[in-house]
Amino acid sequence: MTYKQALYFIGEVLSLNAYPERKTSVKLQLELGVNWDELVRYSTGHMVFQAVYLNLKRADLLNYLPKDLVEYAAKLTQLNRVRNLAILKQTKAIQSLLNQQGIEPVFLKGTALLLENLYQDIGERMVGDIDFLVSEDQIVPAATFLKVLGYQSKGAFIAQEQSQSKHYPRLTHPNEIAALEIHWAVVAKPFHKTLAYREIFRDKWQVNGFYVPSYPHQAIHNLMNTQVNDKGLLYGKIMMRQMYDGFMLSFKPEVLEALSNF
């Protein structure tokens, strides 16, 4: 199985829930044989291993996988569920503390997807940091307050260079599972005005007590983050996790229209 073949197969698996008719071709590939070492390596590298496992499980195709692989995937998925639940708990605490300071965060990226239950299983999406957006004049107050609570940043924040970046240096806490990234912008220069703070804040919506961007803005951010911030366009990189996020968001109201008009 080549890298290209693996990505095509992973893509088919990840779309099974939306397009159940693809089960026939996925099943045929499984019957013909899959290099599981390669598939695990590629799907793990793209941070969609748990998603592949869960989609195969929902399609009732796990009997085509080696038993030890199924057990391994189930274990990793459960660990990710536990981690994501801890991230949600941390997110709730962060919001409550910032609200007490008059700061209203809008949660972004993977954290937003967890908060709005975009995926059927909370263990399906791998999340690294807790990203959230605040107004530019709230960056320093938010970071200063969080540092008082025990968060630390490895990098120094230089106010004069703020306009050249999009978030405060990453904050970590010895007793918390996820690092924090406090954003005042979501897209790197020179494209930062394509999705500005004011637009996101204006159209934000509340889900389960948390503010997240509108679905169209989440989809545009996902696209711009992949192509601009992560330099996917420059280097021709394929990022399956972000593609899967975009695929799932595409079924939400007004997303396809917003992307076609973007």
XYZ file of C-alpha atoms in Angstrom:
262
model
C 0.000 0.000 0.000
C 1.533 3.262 -1.115
C 1.115 6.504 0.809
C -1.355 7.737 -1.820
C -3.373 4.507 -1.673
C -3.428 4.670 2.124
C -4.774 8.229 2.127
C -7.479 7.317 -0.398
C -8.505 4.359 1.744
C -8.477 6.445 4.937
C -10.626 9.046 3.194
C -13.157 6.417 2.165
C -13.317 5.040 5.693
C -13.773 8.492 7.226
C -16.704 9.188 4.896
C -18.555 5.915 5.572
C -21.079 7.418 7.949
C -22.124 10.083 5.441
C -21.872 7.805 2.401
C -22.727 4.251 3.531
C -22.673 3.044 -0.098
C -18.880 3.260 0.094
C -18.891 0.319 2.473
C -18.763 -2.028 -0.534
C -15.441 -0.686 -1.815
C -13.977 -0.464 1.703
C -15.025 -4.043 2.394
C -13.475 -5.197 -0.888
C -10.173 -3.548 0.002
C -10.253 -5.195 3.426
C -10.908 -8.588 1.833
C -8.032 -8.110 -0.623
C -5.736 -7.276 2.259
C -4.419 -4.161 3.956
C -0.915 -3.462 5.178
C -1.976 -2.602 8.704
C 1.467 -1.483 9.831
C 1.476 1.107 7.060
C -2.124 2.162 7.634
C -1.598 2.590 11.370
C 1.537 4.633 10.702
C -0.129 6.918 8.178
C -3.390 7.394 10.089
C -1.495 8.044 13.323
C 0.746 10.546 11.570
C -2.340 12.377 10.344
C -3.962 12.113 13.793
C -7.021 10.222 12.536
C -6.255 6.704 13.802
C -9.081 6.773 16.356
C -11.458 8.185 13.749
C -10.602 5.376 11.319
C -11.211 2.783 14.027
C -14.554 4.275 15.066
C -15.807 4.573 11.487
C -14.926 0.946 10.793
C -16.642 -0.029 14.026
C -19.822 1.865 13.145
C -19.814 0.196 9.721
C -19.506 -3.226 11.394
C -16.201 -3.963 9.638
C -13.912 -4.640 12.597
C -14.008 -8.377 11.933
C -11.651 -7.754 8.987
C -8.980 -6.323 11.299
C -6.448 -8.334 13.302
C -7.758 -8.922 16.821
C -4.727 -7.361 18.485
C -5.128 -4.234 16.345
C -8.787 -3.895 17.354
C -7.800 -4.169 21.009
C -5.011 -1.633 20.542
C -7.312 0.817 18.736
C -10.019 0.450 21.369
C -7.499 1.167 24.119
C -6.103 4.270 22.395
C -9.599 5.554 21.659
C -10.600 5.174 25.301
C -7.458 7.033 26.378
C -8.382 9.829 23.976
C -11.911 9.959 25.404
C -10.470 10.415 28.878
C -8.081 13.091 27.649
C -10.803 15.004 25.806
C -13.103 14.909 28.821
C -10.249 16.371 30.863
C -9.764 19.057 28.204
C -13.455 19.962 28.412
C -13.197 20.187 32.196
C -10.152 22.450 31.863
C -11.965 24.546 29.243
C -14.908 25.048 31.581
C -12.577 26.212 34.348
C -10.725 28.588 32.005
C -13.951 30.165 30.798
C -15.306 30.610 34.320
C -12.092 32.244 35.537
C -11.788 34.565 32.546
C -15.455 35.551 32.760
C -14.824 36.656 36.340
C -12.249 39.071 34.907
C -14.685 40.418 32.328
C -13.032 38.465 29.496
C -15.240 36.519 27.097
C -13.256 33.849 25.200
C -14.408 32.349 21.917
C -13.052 28.806 21.701
C -11.489 27.681 18.439
C -10.427 24.638 16.424
C -10.518 21.236 18.119
C -11.813 22.625 21.404
C -14.795 24.175 19.618
C -15.503 20.883 17.843
C -15.564 19.036 21.166
C -17.805 21.653 22.762
C -20.381 21.437 19.969
C -20.255 17.623 19.719
C -19.390 17.672 16.022
C -18.292 14.045 16.239
C -20.451 11.151 17.389
C -17.791 9.947 19.816
C -15.724 12.300 21.956
C -12.741 10.004 21.429
C -12.819 10.497 17.660
C -10.987 13.851 17.473
C -7.436 14.297 18.735
C -6.932 17.703 20.364
C -3.620 19.261 21.339
C -4.035 22.739 22.790
C -7.004 24.731 24.015
C -7.201 27.626 21.562
C -9.383 30.629 22.241
C -9.861 34.107 20.845
C -10.100 37.379 22.759
C -9.908 41.010 21.699
C -6.407 42.372 21.206
C -6.578 44.590 24.283
C -7.483 41.579 26.460
C -4.447 39.479 25.529
C -2.097 40.731 28.241
C -4.748 40.857 31.010
C -5.856 37.296 30.177
C -2.299 35.936 30.084
C -1.275 37.811 33.234
C -4.271 36.453 35.131
C -3.619 32.889 33.959
C 0.021 33.163 35.021
C -1.128 34.108 38.512
C -3.045 30.812 38.492
C 0.124 28.849 37.705
C 0.314 28.864 33.913
C 3.739 29.539 32.445
C 4.976 30.554 29.005
C 8.314 29.365 27.642
C 8.594 32.258 25.224
C 8.664 35.930 26.109
C 5.850 38.185 24.972
C 7.123 41.338 23.279
C 4.316 43.853 22.871
C 6.066 45.625 20.000
C 6.052 42.373 18.018
C 2.421 41.491 18.737
C 1.234 42.659 15.333
C 3.554 40.130 13.664
C 2.019 37.153 15.465
C -1.483 35.815 16.051
C -1.347 34.397 19.565
C 0.389 34.804 22.912
C 3.292 32.411 23.633
C 1.944 28.966 24.533
C 0.932 28.635 28.192
C 1.315 25.382 30.125
C 0.402 24.339 33.651
C 2.088 21.482 35.565
C -1.274 20.151 36.747
C -3.327 20.613 33.579
C -3.533 18.290 30.586
C -3.591 20.839 27.762
C -1.594 23.942 26.894
C -3.368 27.209 26.111
C -3.035 29.462 23.089
C -4.634 32.885 23.492
C -5.375 34.310 20.050
C -6.087 37.851 18.944
C -6.064 36.689 15.310
C -6.698 33.318 13.662
C -4.857 33.697 10.356
C -1.225 34.708 9.896
C -0.251 37.849 8.015
C -0.713 38.928 5.268
C -4.066 37.086 5.216
C -5.164 38.005 8.745
C -7.960 40.282 7.543
C -9.706 37.451 5.680
C -11.197 36.321 8.996
C -10.829 39.065 11.590
C -11.672 39.016 15.294
C -14.586 41.406 14.832
C -16.273 39.108 12.303
C -15.856 36.026 14.462
C -17.029 37.800 17.610
C -20.027 39.310 15.776
C -21.269 35.942 14.467
C -20.242 33.709 17.367
C -22.836 31.408 18.873
C -23.273 29.795 22.244
C -23.255 26.036 22.652
C -23.571 24.347 26.028
C -22.659 27.630 27.704
C -19.511 28.289 25.643
C -18.921 30.671 22.764
C -17.570 29.229 19.514
C -17.376 30.700 15.990
C -20.286 30.230 13.611
C -20.121 27.084 11.486
C -19.129 29.052 8.351
C -16.333 30.785 10.256
C -15.132 27.471 11.684
C -14.960 26.034 8.173
C -13.104 29.059 6.792
C -10.714 29.024 9.752
C -10.070 25.316 9.195
C -9.259 26.009 5.548
C -7.027 29.021 6.222
C -5.285 27.364 9.151
C -4.366 24.409 6.949
C -3.347 26.307 3.839
C -1.803 29.461 5.357
C -0.840 28.931 9.002
C 0.398 25.361 8.477
C 1.727 26.193 4.995
C -0.242 23.448 3.272
C -0.540 25.547 0.116
C 3.167 26.380 0.049
C 4.424 22.815 0.511
C 1.512 20.840 -0.937
C 0.847 19.137 2.393
C -2.201 16.943 2.966
C -3.592 17.019 6.510
C -6.268 14.386 7.003
C -7.409 15.575 10.424
C -8.175 19.041 9.089
C -9.767 17.558 5.969
C -11.999 15.397 8.163
C -12.963 18.450 10.238
C -13.832 20.307 7.046
C -15.818 17.338 5.750
C -17.851 17.127 8.952
C -18.430 20.884 9.029
C -19.586 20.846 5.389
C -22.887 19.285 6.465
C -23.675 22.199 8.788
C -25.974 25.093 7.787
C -24.568 27.727 5.408
C -21.047 26.243 5.354
C -20.887 25.239 1.681
C -22.386 28.554 0.617
C -19.865 30.460 2.748
C -16.952 28.489 1.320
C -18.122 28.966 -2.263
C -18.385 32.722 -1.681
C -15.091 32.991 0.179
